Amino acid sequence: RLNTPLAPVTLPELRPCFADSRRLTGHNRFFAGTGAVLDPLGPAAQDAAAHERWRASVIAMRAALRWAEAPVVVRRHAGGTLLAMAAPGHALFTATEINEWAWEQASGLFQAGGNRAVDPPFDQLHPLGSEFGEVVAAFTARAAAENDPRLSALQAAARDHGVPLFADDDEISLGAGAGSRTWPLAALPDVNDIAWDALRDVPTALVTGSNGKTTTVRLLAALIAAGDLKYRDHVGYSSTEGVAIGGQRAGEGDFSGPAGARLVLRDARVEAAVLETARGGILRRGLAVDRADAAIVTNISADHFGEYGIDSLDDLAGVKLVVAHALASEGTLVLNADDPVLLARARGQACKVALFAADDAHPALAALRDQGGSTCGGDGHHLWLTHRGTRSRLGEIRRMPLTLNGAAIYNVANISAAALAAAAMHVPDTVIAAELTRFGQAREDNPGRLDRWLLADITVLIDYAHNPGGLALLLDAARRVQRDRTGRDARMGLLLGQAGNRTDQAIADIARTAAAGRPDLIVLKEIAGMLRGRARGEVPAMLKNGLLAAGYPPDNIRILADEVDAACELLRWAQAGDVLVLPIHQAAARSIFSALLDDLEKDRWRAGRSLPALSRPILP
């Protein structure tokens, strides 16, 4: 009988009255601290009266559970509403359930007296009804069961000792880097058994923004490592490209969220940390850290609109500026004064703000210097740092390798941001100046970000440009690079693709940006690892439609599915004097193609010659 197959059972499909309900495990766009957020569905989702009923239910439940008074937020956006409630970190699962229950009550699922509405559009997820006393008792029991007294004791002791605590679903850590220890959640130590004197924090910087994050992370890590012997091989960083400790890879892939931060901060080799802090991680879970010494916001440009209630540049700036919540009392927020959205937000920050701009004479920089603040900017030839009343010339911009002899103007902003954060973290200005003339000479310093190969008669640039703003800057830099090399304008070939989780409008926008750059050939590619819900071939077809709508000639468009194949197509097309611009997004594809370019550069390969067979297989 045990081996007899059971008849299939069809269960009714649940129809919850919300699209998403999740914990916020760190500082977030709604408030400083932890909590829960809900994305409601149905006609009531846009009903202000329903929102007020939800708010009242949440506040009443919080009070009944004797949780401290804290923010309860209704955030309207183009696609709906977000309902967020602050909650203690030891009861976040309970908080998500309270949020769901409160919305079920507010959204009209029940009639007076707690009876279900007739033929409701959604299913109730909780067996809890409307009898408030019974619901309070249920949530009190759930919060008590969720609260591990050992973890609560460790959290309290960590606060008393000034030691950071990092927790996830499997482990907790006390301290950071070389001053940390980690335990499984199932085997937490007793507070009295911990050698608290051996635990400590490490200097930490956060880097966020729309473009330039990874370059800025890598440069800032190099500046800190050069600033003191104890940091030389002990700076860890996390980024879109992976995790590195002391210059050695410790993880590959996108580690720009909380998981990457914890990987760095739990490594016993780390004496200082630089953490790329991407929009997605902040929106999904919040910040991974409660404290930082410096935080950079590089810029704000249109990207990811429509996701998680982000509709505008101002919305996006609010997400990026969550990093300010983590700044210590002496911490510094580094902002781009050339970005009008960030400059407007700079005035409302409670922390210390430092500003950078292309022009050191920018009025906002001059005003901040008059107040004794820190700035960094150029005068057309040199880069100037003003910090703690001292004005230092950091060197000639054209001699800084990241600027590609001054052609990559946008990298001056990344350099300035890193220099300000490094100064805030006590790196001497003389060290900063010396490192800026070195970093970027070797491709290993900043792989995949404006990598340049000077083949015998063409120039190849590989970058990660992934949004219209980044692509426009890359195309401008490419023109300047080839003009500097040949003394004339050159033909340009462009590789173009996009991740599938961008909106139709975002895909059309990057196609329009590509067309405006007037490349002579555009090869469209599929990013196999980034379909993200789109069908194969869908994104290249949309990009082609966007190019044609922008007036780009159809005869100058080719489509190849594989990234390496598509990049090789541009090499075969190239003529002497051309420049090829290759945003390659898959790390494996970039590795394969970079190895090919290394061989071509060594062999003095010339345009028009056949390409050697690849030593590794092309990606599927």
Coordinates of C-alpha atoms in Angstrom, one line a residue:
R1 CA 0.0 0.0 0.0
L2 CA 2.9 2.4 0.7
N3 CA 4.1 2.1 -2.9
T4 CA 0.6 2.8 -4.3
P5 CA 0.6 6.2 -6.0
L6 CA -1.8 8.6 -4.4
A7 CA -4.5 10.2 -6.5
P8 CA -3.5 13.8 -7.3
V9 CA -5.1 16.4 -5.0
T10 CA -6.0 19.8 -6.4
L11 CA -5.9 22.5 -3.8
P12 CA -7.6 25.8 -4.4
E13 CA -5.2 28.5 -5.5
L14 CA -4.7 31.2 -2.8
R15 CA -5.3 34.7 -3.9
P16 CA -3.6 37.0 -1.3
C17 CA -4.6 40.6 -1.1
F18 CA -1.0 41.7 -1.6
A19 CA 1.7 41.2 -4.2
D20 CA 4.7 41.2 -1.9
S21 CA 5.3 41.1 1.9
R22 CA 8.8 41.1 3.3
R23 CA 11.1 42.0 6.2
L24 CA 13.3 45.1 6.2
T25 CA 16.3 43.9 8.1
G26 CA 18.2 47.2 8.1
H27 CA 17.9 50.9 7.5
N28 CA 15.6 51.5 4.5
R29 CA 13.8 54.1 2.4
F30 CA 10.9 54.4 4.9
F31 CA 12.7 54.8 8.2
A32 CA 16.0 54.2 10.0
G33 CA 15.9 50.7 11.6
T34 CA 14.1 47.4 10.9
G35 CA 10.5 46.6 10.0
A36 CA 8.2 45.2 7.3
V37 CA 6.7 46.4 4.1
L38 CA 3.6 45.2 2.1
D39 CA 2.5 45.9 -1.5
P40 CA -1.3 45.7 -1.4
L41 CA -3.6 44.6 -4.2
G42 CA -7.2 45.1 -5.1
P43 CA -9.5 48.1 -5.4
A44 CA -8.7 49.2 -1.8
A45 CA -5.0 49.5 -2.6
Q46 CA -5.5 53.0 -3.8
D47 CA -8.2 53.9 -1.2
A48 CA -7.0 56.5 1.3
A49 CA -9.7 55.4 3.7
A50 CA -8.4 51.8 3.6
H51 CA -4.9 53.1 4.2
E52 CA -6.1 54.9 7.3
R53 CA -7.8 51.7 8.5
W54 CA -4.6 49.8 8.0
R55 CA -2.6 52.4 9.8
A56 CA -5.0 52.4 12.8
S57 CA -4.9 48.5 13.0
V58 CA -1.1 48.5 12.9
I59 CA -0.8 51.2 15.5
A60 CA -3.3 49.5 17.8
M61 CA -1.5 46.1 17.4
R62 CA 1.9 47.7 18.1
A63 CA 0.6 49.3 21.3
A64 CA -1.1 46.0 22.4
L65 CA 2.2 44.2 21.9
R66 CA 4.0 47.0 23.9
W67 CA 6.4 47.7 21.0
A68 CA 7.9 51.2 21.2
E69 CA 6.2 53.9 19.1
A70 CA 7.8 53.9 15.7
P71 CA 7.0 55.0 12.1
V72 CA 4.0 53.6 10.1
V73 CA 4.3 54.8 6.5
V74 CA 1.9 54.9 3.5
R75 CA 3.9 55.5 0.3
R76 CA 1.9 56.1 -2.9
H77 CA 3.5 55.5 -6.3
A78 CA 2.4 55.3 -9.9
G79 CA 1.7 51.5 -9.7
G80 CA 0.0 51.4 -6.3
T81 CA 0.9 51.8 -2.7
L82 CA 3.5 50.5 -0.2
L83 CA 2.6 50.0 3.4
A84 CA 5.6 50.0 5.8
M85 CA 5.8 49.6 9.6
A86 CA 8.8 49.8 11.8
A87 CA 9.3 46.8 14.1
P88 CA 11.8 45.3 16.5
G89 CA 14.5 43.3 14.8
H90 CA 13.7 40.2 16.9
A91 CA 10.1 40.1 15.6
L92 CA 10.3 40.8 11.9
F93 CA 8.4 37.6 10.8
T94 CA 5.7 38.5 13.2
A95 CA 5.7 42.0 11.9
T96 CA 5.1 40.8 8.3
E97 CA 2.1 38.9 9.5
I98 CA 0.8 41.8 11.4
N99 CA 1.1 43.9 8.3
E100 CA -0.7 41.3 6.2
W101 CA -3.5 40.9 8.8
A102 CA -4.0 44.6 9.2
W103 CA -4.3 45.0 5.4
E104 CA -6.8 42.1 5.2
Q105 CA -8.9 43.9 7.9
A106 CA -8.6 47.3 6.1
S107 CA -9.2 46.0 2.5
G108 CA -12.9 45.0 2.9
L109 CA -12.5 41.2 3.2
F110 CA -14.7 41.2 6.3
Q111 CA -18.1 42.5 7.1
A112 CA -19.1 43.9 10.5
G113 CA -18.8 41.3 13.2
G114 CA -15.8 39.5 11.5
N115 CA -17.8 37.5 8.9
R116 CA -16.2 37.0 5.5
A117 CA -17.5 39.2 2.8
V118 CA -19.6 37.5 0.2
D119 CA -17.4 36.1 -2.7
P120 CA -14.4 38.2 -1.8
P121 CA -11.8 38.8 -4.5
F122 CA -9.0 37.5 -2.3
D123 CA -8.4 34.6 0.2
Q124 CA -7.6 35.3 3.8
L125 CA -4.1 34.0 4.5
H126 CA -4.4 34.0 8.3
P127 CA -6.8 32.0 10.4
L128 CA -7.1 35.1 12.5
G129 CA -10.3 37.1 12.3
S130 CA -11.4 40.5 13.6
E131 CA -11.7 39.7 17.3
F132 CA -9.0 42.0 18.5
G133 CA -8.2 40.4 21.8
E134 CA -7.8 37.0 20.2
V135 CA -5.6 38.4 17.5
V136 CA -3.4 40.2 20.1
A137 CA -3.0 36.9 22.0
A138 CA -2.0 35.1 18.8
F139 CA 0.6 37.7 17.8
T140 CA 1.9 38.0 21.3
A141 CA 2.6 34.2 21.2
R142 CA 4.2 34.4 17.8
A143 CA 6.5 37.3 18.7
A144 CA 7.5 35.4 21.9
A145 CA 8.3 32.2 19.9
E146 CA 10.3 34.2 17.3
N147 CA 12.3 36.1 19.9
D148 CA 15.4 34.0 20.8
P149 CA 16.4 35.2 24.3
R150 CA 20.0 34.2 23.6
L151 CA 20.1 36.4 20.5
S152 CA 18.4 39.3 22.3
A153 CA 21.0 39.1 25.1
L154 CA 23.8 39.1 22.5
Q155 CA 22.3 42.1 20.7
A156 CA 22.0 44.0 24.0
A157 CA 25.6 43.1 25.0
A158 CA 26.9 44.1 21.6
R159 CA 25.3 47.5 21.9
D160 CA 26.8 47.9 25.4
H161 CA 30.3 47.0 24.1
G162 CA 30.1 49.1 21.0
V163 CA 30.5 46.0 18.8
P164 CA 28.5 45.5 15.5
L165 CA 26.3 42.4 15.2
F166 CA 25.4 41.0 11.8
A167 CA 22.7 38.4 11.5
D168 CA 21.1 36.5 8.7
D169 CA 18.9 33.4 8.6
D170 CA 21.8 31.0 9.4
E171 CA 24.5 32.8 11.3
I172 CA 25.4 35.8 13.5
S173 CA 28.6 37.6 13.8
L174 CA 29.9 39.8 16.5
G175 CA 32.5 42.4 15.5
A176 CA 33.8 43.0 12.0
G177 CA 36.6 41.7 9.9
A178 CA 39.7 40.8 11.9
G179 CA 37.8 41.7 15.0
S180 CA 34.9 39.3 14.5
R181 CA 33.6 35.9 15.3
T182 CA 30.7 34.0 13.7
W183 CA 28.4 31.4 15.1
P184 CA 25.5 29.3 13.7
L185 CA 22.1 30.5 14.9
A186 CA 21.5 27.0 16.2
A187 CA 24.6 27.2 18.5
L188 CA 24.7 30.7 19.9
P189 CA 27.1 31.3 22.7
D190 CA 26.3 32.6 26.2
V191 CA 27.0 36.3 26.6
N192 CA 29.4 35.6 29.5
D193 CA 31.4 33.1 27.4
I194 CA 32.4 35.7 24.8
A195 CA 35.8 37.4 24.9
W196 CA 34.4 40.9 24.2
D197 CA 37.8 42.6 24.4
A198 CA 38.9 40.6 21.2
L199 CA 35.9 41.9 19.2
R200 CA 35.9 45.3 17.4
D201 CA 34.7 47.1 14.3
V202 CA 36.7 48.1 11.3
P203 CA 36.7 51.3 9.2
T204 CA 33.9 50.9 6.7
A205 CA 32.8 52.9 3.6
L206 CA 29.6 52.5 1.5
V207 CA 29.4 53.3 -2.2
T208 CA 26.1 53.7 -4.1
G209 CA 24.7 55.6 -7.1
S210 CA 23.5 54.9 -10.6
N211 CA 26.9 54.7 -12.4
G212 CA 30.5 54.4 -11.4
K213 CA 30.0 52.4 -8.2
T214 CA 32.4 49.5 -8.9
T215 CA 35.2 51.8 -10.1
T216 CA 34.8 54.0 -7.1
V217 CA 34.8 51.0 -4.7
R218 CA 38.0 49.6 -6.2
L219 CA 39.8 52.9 -6.2
L220 CA 38.7 53.7 -2.6
A221 CA 39.9 50.3 -1.5
A222 CA 43.3 50.9 -3.1
L223 CA 43.6 54.4 -1.5
I224 CA 42.8 52.9 2.0
A225 CA 45.3 50.1 1.4
A226 CA 48.0 52.6 0.4
G227 CA 47.3 54.8 3.4
D228 CA 48.6 52.6 6.2
L229 CA 50.8 49.5 6.3
K230 CA 48.2 47.7 8.5
Y231 CA 45.7 47.9 5.6
R232 CA 48.1 47.0 2.7
D233 CA 46.8 43.5 2.2
H234 CA 43.8 43.7 4.4
V235 CA 41.1 45.8 2.7
G236 CA 38.1 43.9 1.7
Y237 CA 35.5 45.1 -0.8
S238 CA 32.2 43.8 -2.3
S239 CA 30.8 44.9 -5.6
T240 CA 28.8 44.0 -8.7
E241 CA 31.9 42.1 -9.9
G242 CA 32.4 40.0 -6.7
V243 CA 34.3 40.1 -3.4
A244 CA 38.0 40.7 -3.0
I245 CA 40.2 40.6 0.1
G246 CA 43.6 42.2 -0.1
G247 CA 43.4 42.3 -3.9
Q248 CA 42.6 38.5 -4.1
R249 CA 39.2 37.3 -5.3
A250 CA 37.1 35.7 -2.6
G251 CA 33.8 35.4 -4.5
E252 CA 32.6 36.0 -8.1
G253 CA 29.2 37.3 -9.2
D254 CA 27.1 40.2 -8.1
F255 CA 27.8 40.8 -4.4
S256 CA 26.5 44.4 -4.2
G257 CA 23.9 43.5 -1.7
P258 CA 23.8 42.5 2.0
A259 CA 25.2 39.0 1.3
G260 CA 28.4 40.5 -0.1
A261 CA 28.7 43.0 2.8
R262 CA 28.5 40.1 5.3
L263 CA 31.0 38.1 3.3
V264 CA 33.5 40.9 3.6
L265 CA 32.7 41.8 7.2
R266 CA 33.0 38.2 8.4
D267 CA 36.5 37.6 6.9
A268 CA 39.2 37.5 9.5
R269 CA 41.7 39.1 7.1
V270 CA 39.8 42.3 6.8
E271 CA 41.0 45.5 8.6
A272 CA 38.9 47.9 6.5
A273 CA 35.9 47.4 4.2
V274 CA 34.5 49.2 1.2
L275 CA 31.0 47.9 0.3
E276 CA 29.1 48.6 -2.9
T277 CA 25.5 49.1 -1.8
A278 CA 23.1 48.7 -4.7
R279 CA 19.6 49.9 -5.0
G280 CA 18.1 46.4 -5.1
G281 CA 19.5 45.3 -1.8
I282 CA 18.3 48.5 -0.1
L283 CA 14.8 48.1 -1.5
R284 CA 14.5 44.4 -0.7
R285 CA 16.0 44.2 2.7
G286 CA 17.6 47.5 3.7
L287 CA 21.2 48.3 4.6
A288 CA 23.5 45.5 5.8
V289 CA 25.3 47.7 8.3
D290 CA 24.2 50.1 11.0
R291 CA 27.5 52.1 11.1
A292 CA 29.9 53.5 8.5
D293 CA 32.7 56.1 8.4
A294 CA 32.0 57.4 4.9
A295 CA 29.3 56.9 2.3
I296 CA 29.4 58.0 -1.4
V297 CA 26.5 58.6 -3.7
T298 CA 28.1 58.9 -7.2
N299 CA 25.1 60.2 -9.2
I300 CA 21.4 59.6 -9.9
S301 CA 20.2 58.6 -13.4
A302 CA 17.0 57.1 -14.8
D303 CA 17.2 53.3 -14.2
H304 CA 14.9 50.6 -12.8
F305 CA 11.9 52.9 -12.8
G306 CA 8.7 51.0 -12.0
E307 CA 10.3 48.5 -9.6
Y308 CA 9.5 48.6 -5.9
G309 CA 7.6 51.8 -6.2
I310 CA 10.4 53.9 -7.8
D311 CA 8.9 56.3 -10.3
S312 CA 11.3 59.3 -10.4
L313 CA 14.9 60.5 -10.0
D314 CA 13.9 61.9 -6.6
D315 CA 12.5 58.5 -5.5
L316 CA 15.8 56.9 -6.6
A317 CA 17.8 59.5 -4.7
G318 CA 15.8 58.7 -1.6
V319 CA 16.8 55.1 -1.9
K320 CA 20.5 55.8 -2.4
L321 CA 20.6 58.3 0.4
V322 CA 19.5 55.6 2.9
V323 CA 23.3 55.1 3.3
A324 CA 23.3 58.3 5.4
H325 CA 21.4 56.5 8.1
A326 CA 24.5 54.4 8.8
L327 CA 27.0 57.2 9.2
A328 CA 28.7 57.5 12.5
S329 CA 28.7 60.8 14.4
E330 CA 31.9 61.7 12.6
G331 CA 31.0 60.0 9.4
T332 CA 30.9 61.9 6.0
L333 CA 28.4 61.7 3.2
V334 CA 30.1 62.4 -0.1
L335 CA 27.7 63.8 -2.8
N336 CA 28.0 64.9 -6.4
A337 CA 27.3 68.6 -6.7
D338 CA 26.9 68.3 -10.5
D339 CA 23.9 66.1 -9.9
P340 CA 20.9 68.5 -9.3
V341 CA 18.9 65.9 -7.5
L342 CA 21.7 65.1 -5.0
L343 CA 22.7 68.7 -4.6
A344 CA 19.1 69.6 -3.6
R345 CA 19.1 66.7 -1.1
A346 CA 22.5 67.7 0.4
R347 CA 21.0 70.6 2.3
G348 CA 18.7 68.4 4.3
Q349 CA 21.2 65.9 5.6
A350 CA 21.8 65.6 9.3
C351 CA 25.3 64.3 8.9
K352 CA 28.5 65.9 7.6
V353 CA 28.5 66.4 3.8
A354 CA 31.4 66.7 1.4
L355 CA 30.9 67.7 -2.2
F356 CA 32.7 67.0 -5.5
A357 CA 32.2 68.4 -9.0
A358 CA 34.0 68.7 -12.3
D359 CA 34.7 72.3 -11.6
D360 CA 36.3 73.1 -8.3
A361 CA 34.9 76.6 -8.6
H362 CA 31.3 75.3 -8.5
P363 CA 29.3 77.7 -6.3
A364 CA 28.2 74.8 -4.0
L365 CA 31.8 73.7 -3.5
A366 CA 33.0 77.3 -2.9
A367 CA 30.2 77.8 -0.3
L368 CA 31.0 74.6 1.5
R369 CA 34.7 75.5 1.7
D370 CA 33.8 78.9 3.2
Q371 CA 32.0 76.9 5.9
G372 CA 35.1 74.7 6.5
G373 CA 33.8 71.8 4.6
S374 CA 35.5 69.3 2.3
T375 CA 35.4 69.4 -1.5
C376 CA 37.2 68.0 -4.5
G377 CA 37.1 69.2 -8.1
G378 CA 39.1 70.1 -11.1
D379 CA 40.3 73.4 -12.7
G380 CA 40.5 72.0 -16.2
H381 CA 44.0 70.6 -15.7
H382 CA 44.5 69.6 -12.1
L383 CA 42.4 68.0 -9.4
W384 CA 42.1 69.8 -6.1
L385 CA 41.2 68.4 -2.6
T386 CA 40.2 70.7 0.2
H387 CA 39.9 68.9 3.6
R388 CA 40.2 70.1 7.2
G389 CA 41.3 73.5 6.0
T390 CA 44.1 72.3 3.8
R391 CA 44.0 72.7 0.1
S392 CA 46.0 70.0 -1.9
R393 CA 46.7 69.6 -5.6
L394 CA 46.2 65.9 -6.3
G395 CA 47.9 66.0 -9.7
E396 CA 47.3 66.5 -13.4
I397 CA 44.0 64.9 -14.5
R398 CA 45.4 63.6 -17.8
R399 CA 48.1 61.7 -15.9
M400 CA 45.5 59.7 -13.9
P401 CA 45.1 56.4 -15.7
L402 CA 41.4 56.1 -15.0
T403 CA 40.8 59.2 -17.1
L404 CA 42.3 57.6 -20.3
N405 CA 44.5 60.7 -20.8
G406 CA 41.6 62.9 -20.0
A407 CA 39.1 61.3 -22.4
A408 CA 37.0 59.6 -19.7
I409 CA 35.8 62.8 -18.1
Y410 CA 33.1 61.0 -16.1
N411 CA 35.8 59.1 -14.2
V412 CA 37.1 62.4 -12.8
A413 CA 33.9 62.3 -10.7
N414 CA 34.6 58.8 -9.5
I415 CA 38.1 59.8 -8.6
S416 CA 37.0 62.9 -6.7
A417 CA 34.4 60.9 -4.8
A418 CA 36.9 58.3 -3.8
A419 CA 39.5 60.9 -2.8
L420 CA 37.0 62.7 -0.5
A421 CA 36.0 59.5 1.2
A422 CA 39.6 58.4 1.6
A423 CA 40.5 61.8 3.2
A424 CA 37.5 61.4 5.5
M425 CA 39.0 58.0 6.5
H426 CA 42.3 59.6 7.3
V427 CA 44.3 58.7 4.2
P428 CA 47.0 61.5 3.7
D429 CA 46.6 63.7 0.7
T430 CA 50.1 62.8 -0.5
V431 CA 49.2 59.2 -0.6
I432 CA 45.9 59.9 -2.4
A433 CA 47.8 61.9 -5.0
A434 CA 50.4 59.2 -5.6
E435 CA 47.8 56.4 -5.9
L436 CA 45.8 58.4 -8.4
T437 CA 48.7 58.4 -10.8
R438 CA 49.1 54.6 -10.4
F439 CA 45.6 53.1 -10.1
G440 CA 44.3 52.0 -13.5
Q441 CA 47.7 51.4 -15.2
A442 CA 47.1 47.7 -15.0
R443 CA 43.9 46.1 -16.2
E444 CA 43.8 44.1 -13.0
D445 CA 43.1 47.3 -11.1
N446 CA 39.6 47.8 -12.6
P447 CA 38.7 44.9 -14.8
G448 CA 35.5 45.3 -16.9
R449 CA 35.4 49.0 -16.4
L450 CA 36.7 51.0 -19.3
D451 CA 39.3 48.4 -20.1
R452 CA 41.3 49.5 -23.2
W453 CA 43.1 47.4 -25.7
L454 CA 45.3 49.2 -28.3
L455 CA 45.5 46.7 -31.1
A456 CA 47.8 47.5 -34.0
D457 CA 45.3 49.8 -35.8
I458 CA 42.0 49.8 -33.8
T459 CA 41.0 50.6 -30.2
V460 CA 38.7 48.3 -28.2
L461 CA 37.0 49.4 -25.0
I462 CA 35.1 47.0 -22.7
D463 CA 32.8 48.5 -20.0
Y464 CA 29.7 47.6 -18.0
A465 CA 27.5 50.5 -19.2
H466 CA 24.0 49.3 -18.4
N467 CA 21.8 52.4 -18.5
P468 CA 21.3 55.4 -20.8
G469 CA 23.4 57.7 -18.7
G470 CA 26.3 55.4 -18.5
L471 CA 26.2 54.5 -22.2
A472 CA 26.1 58.1 -23.3
L473 CA 29.2 58.8 -21.3
L474 CA 31.0 55.7 -22.6
L475 CA 30.3 56.6 -26.2
D476 CA 31.6 60.2 -25.7
A477 CA 34.8 58.8 -24.0
A478 CA 35.3 56.4 -26.9
R479 CA 35.2 59.2 -29.5
R480 CA 37.7 61.2 -27.5
V481 CA 40.0 58.2 -27.0
Q482 CA 40.2 57.4 -30.7
R483 CA 40.5 61.1 -31.7
D484 CA 43.5 61.4 -29.3
R485 CA 45.1 58.3 -30.9
T486 CA 44.5 59.0 -34.6
G487 CA 44.0 62.8 -34.6
R488 CA 40.6 62.3 -36.4
D489 CA 37.1 61.1 -35.9
A490 CA 36.8 57.3 -36.3
R491 CA 34.2 54.8 -37.3
M492 CA 32.6 53.3 -34.2
G493 CA 31.1 49.9 -33.6
L494 CA 28.9 49.2 -30.6
L495 CA 27.8 46.1 -28.8
L496 CA 24.3 46.6 -27.3
G497 CA 22.2 44.5 -25.0
Q498 CA 20.0 44.9 -21.9
A499 CA 18.8 42.8 -19.0
G500 CA 15.3 41.5 -19.2
N501 CA 14.0 43.0 -16.0
R502 CA 14.1 46.6 -17.4
T503 CA 10.8 48.1 -18.5
D504 CA 9.8 48.4 -22.1
Q505 CA 10.4 52.1 -21.8
A506 CA 13.9 51.6 -20.3
I507 CA 14.9 49.3 -23.2
A508 CA 13.6 51.8 -25.7
D509 CA 15.6 54.6 -23.9
I510 CA 18.9 52.8 -24.1
A511 CA 18.3 52.1 -27.8
R512 CA 17.6 55.8 -28.3
T513 CA 20.8 56.7 -26.5
A514 CA 22.8 54.3 -28.7
A515 CA 21.3 55.7 -31.8
A516 CA 22.1 59.3 -30.7
G517 CA 25.8 58.2 -30.3
R518 CA 25.8 57.6 -34.1
P519 CA 27.9 54.4 -34.2
D520 CA 28.5 53.0 -37.7
L521 CA 27.4 49.5 -36.7
I522 CA 25.4 48.2 -33.8
V523 CA 25.5 44.5 -33.0
L524 CA 22.6 43.5 -30.7
K525 CA 23.2 40.6 -28.3
E526 CA 21.2 38.4 -25.9
I527 CA 22.4 38.4 -22.3
A528 CA 21.7 34.7 -21.6
G529 CA 22.1 35.0 -17.8
M530 CA 19.9 38.1 -17.6
L531 CA 16.7 37.2 -19.4
R532 CA 14.8 37.7 -16.1
G533 CA 11.4 36.7 -17.3
R534 CA 11.8 37.7 -21.0
A535 CA 11.7 35.2 -23.8
R536 CA 14.8 34.5 -25.7
G537 CA 15.2 37.0 -28.5
E538 CA 12.7 39.4 -27.0
V539 CA 15.1 42.0 -25.7
P540 CA 17.2 42.2 -28.9
A541 CA 14.0 42.6 -31.0
M542 CA 12.9 45.4 -28.7
L543 CA 16.3 47.1 -29.0
K544 CA 16.1 46.9 -32.8
N545 CA 12.6 48.4 -32.7
G546 CA 13.9 51.2 -30.5
L547 CA 16.8 51.9 -32.8
L548 CA 14.6 52.0 -35.9
A549 CA 12.1 54.3 -34.1
A550 CA 15.0 56.7 -33.4
G551 CA 15.9 56.8 -37.1
Y552 CA 18.9 54.5 -37.0
P553 CA 19.6 52.8 -40.4
P554 CA 18.3 49.2 -40.4
D555 CA 21.3 48.1 -42.6
N556 CA 23.6 49.0 -39.7
I557 CA 22.0 46.6 -37.3
R558 CA 23.1 43.0 -36.7
I559 CA 21.8 40.5 -34.1
L560 CA 23.9 37.6 -32.6
A561 CA 22.6 35.9 -29.5
D562 CA 25.9 35.0 -27.9
E563 CA 27.9 37.9 -26.3
V564 CA 31.3 36.6 -27.4
D565 CA 30.0 35.9 -30.9
A566 CA 28.6 39.4 -31.1
A567 CA 31.8 41.0 -29.9
C568 CA 33.8 38.9 -32.5
E569 CA 31.5 40.1 -35.2
L570 CA 32.6 43.7 -34.5
L571 CA 36.2 42.7 -34.7
R572 CA 35.6 41.1 -38.1
W573 CA 33.8 44.3 -39.2
A574 CA 36.5 46.7 -38.0
Q575 CA 38.8 48.7 -40.3
A576 CA 42.0 50.5 -39.5
G577 CA 41.4 53.5 -37.2
D578 CA 38.1 52.2 -35.8
V579 CA 37.0 52.1 -32.2
L580 CA 34.9 49.3 -30.8
V581 CA 32.7 49.9 -27.7
L582 CA 31.8 46.7 -26.0
P583 CA 29.6 46.7 -22.9
I584 CA 29.9 43.0 -22.0
H585 CA 27.8 42.1 -19.0
Q586 CA 28.4 38.4 -18.3
A587 CA 31.7 37.9 -16.4
A588 CA 32.4 34.6 -18.1
A589 CA 31.9 36.1 -21.6
R590 CA 34.1 39.1 -20.6
S591 CA 36.9 36.7 -19.4
I592 CA 36.8 34.7 -22.7
F593 CA 36.8 37.8 -24.9
S594 CA 39.5 39.6 -22.8
A595 CA 41.8 36.6 -23.2
L596 CA 41.3 36.8 -27.0
L597 CA 42.1 40.5 -27.0
D598 CA 45.3 39.9 -25.0
D599 CA 46.4 37.4 -27.7
L600 CA 45.5 39.9 -30.5
E601 CA 47.4 42.7 -28.8
K602 CA 50.5 40.5 -28.2
D603 CA 50.4 39.3 -31.9
R604 CA 49.9 42.9 -33.3
W605 CA 46.7 41.7 -35.0
R606 CA 45.5 44.1 -37.6
A607 CA 41.9 44.8 -38.8
G608 CA 40.9 42.6 -41.7
R609 CA 42.9 39.5 -40.6
S610 CA 41.1 36.4 -39.5
L611 CA 40.6 35.7 -35.8
P612 CA 42.2 32.8 -34.1
A613 CA 40.1 30.0 -32.7
L614 CA 39.0 30.7 -29.2
S615 CA 40.8 28.6 -26.6
R616 CA 37.6 28.1 -24.6
P617 CA 34.1 27.3 -25.8
I618 CA 31.7 30.1 -26.6
L619 CA 29.0 30.4 -23.9
P620 CA 25.7 28.7 -24.6

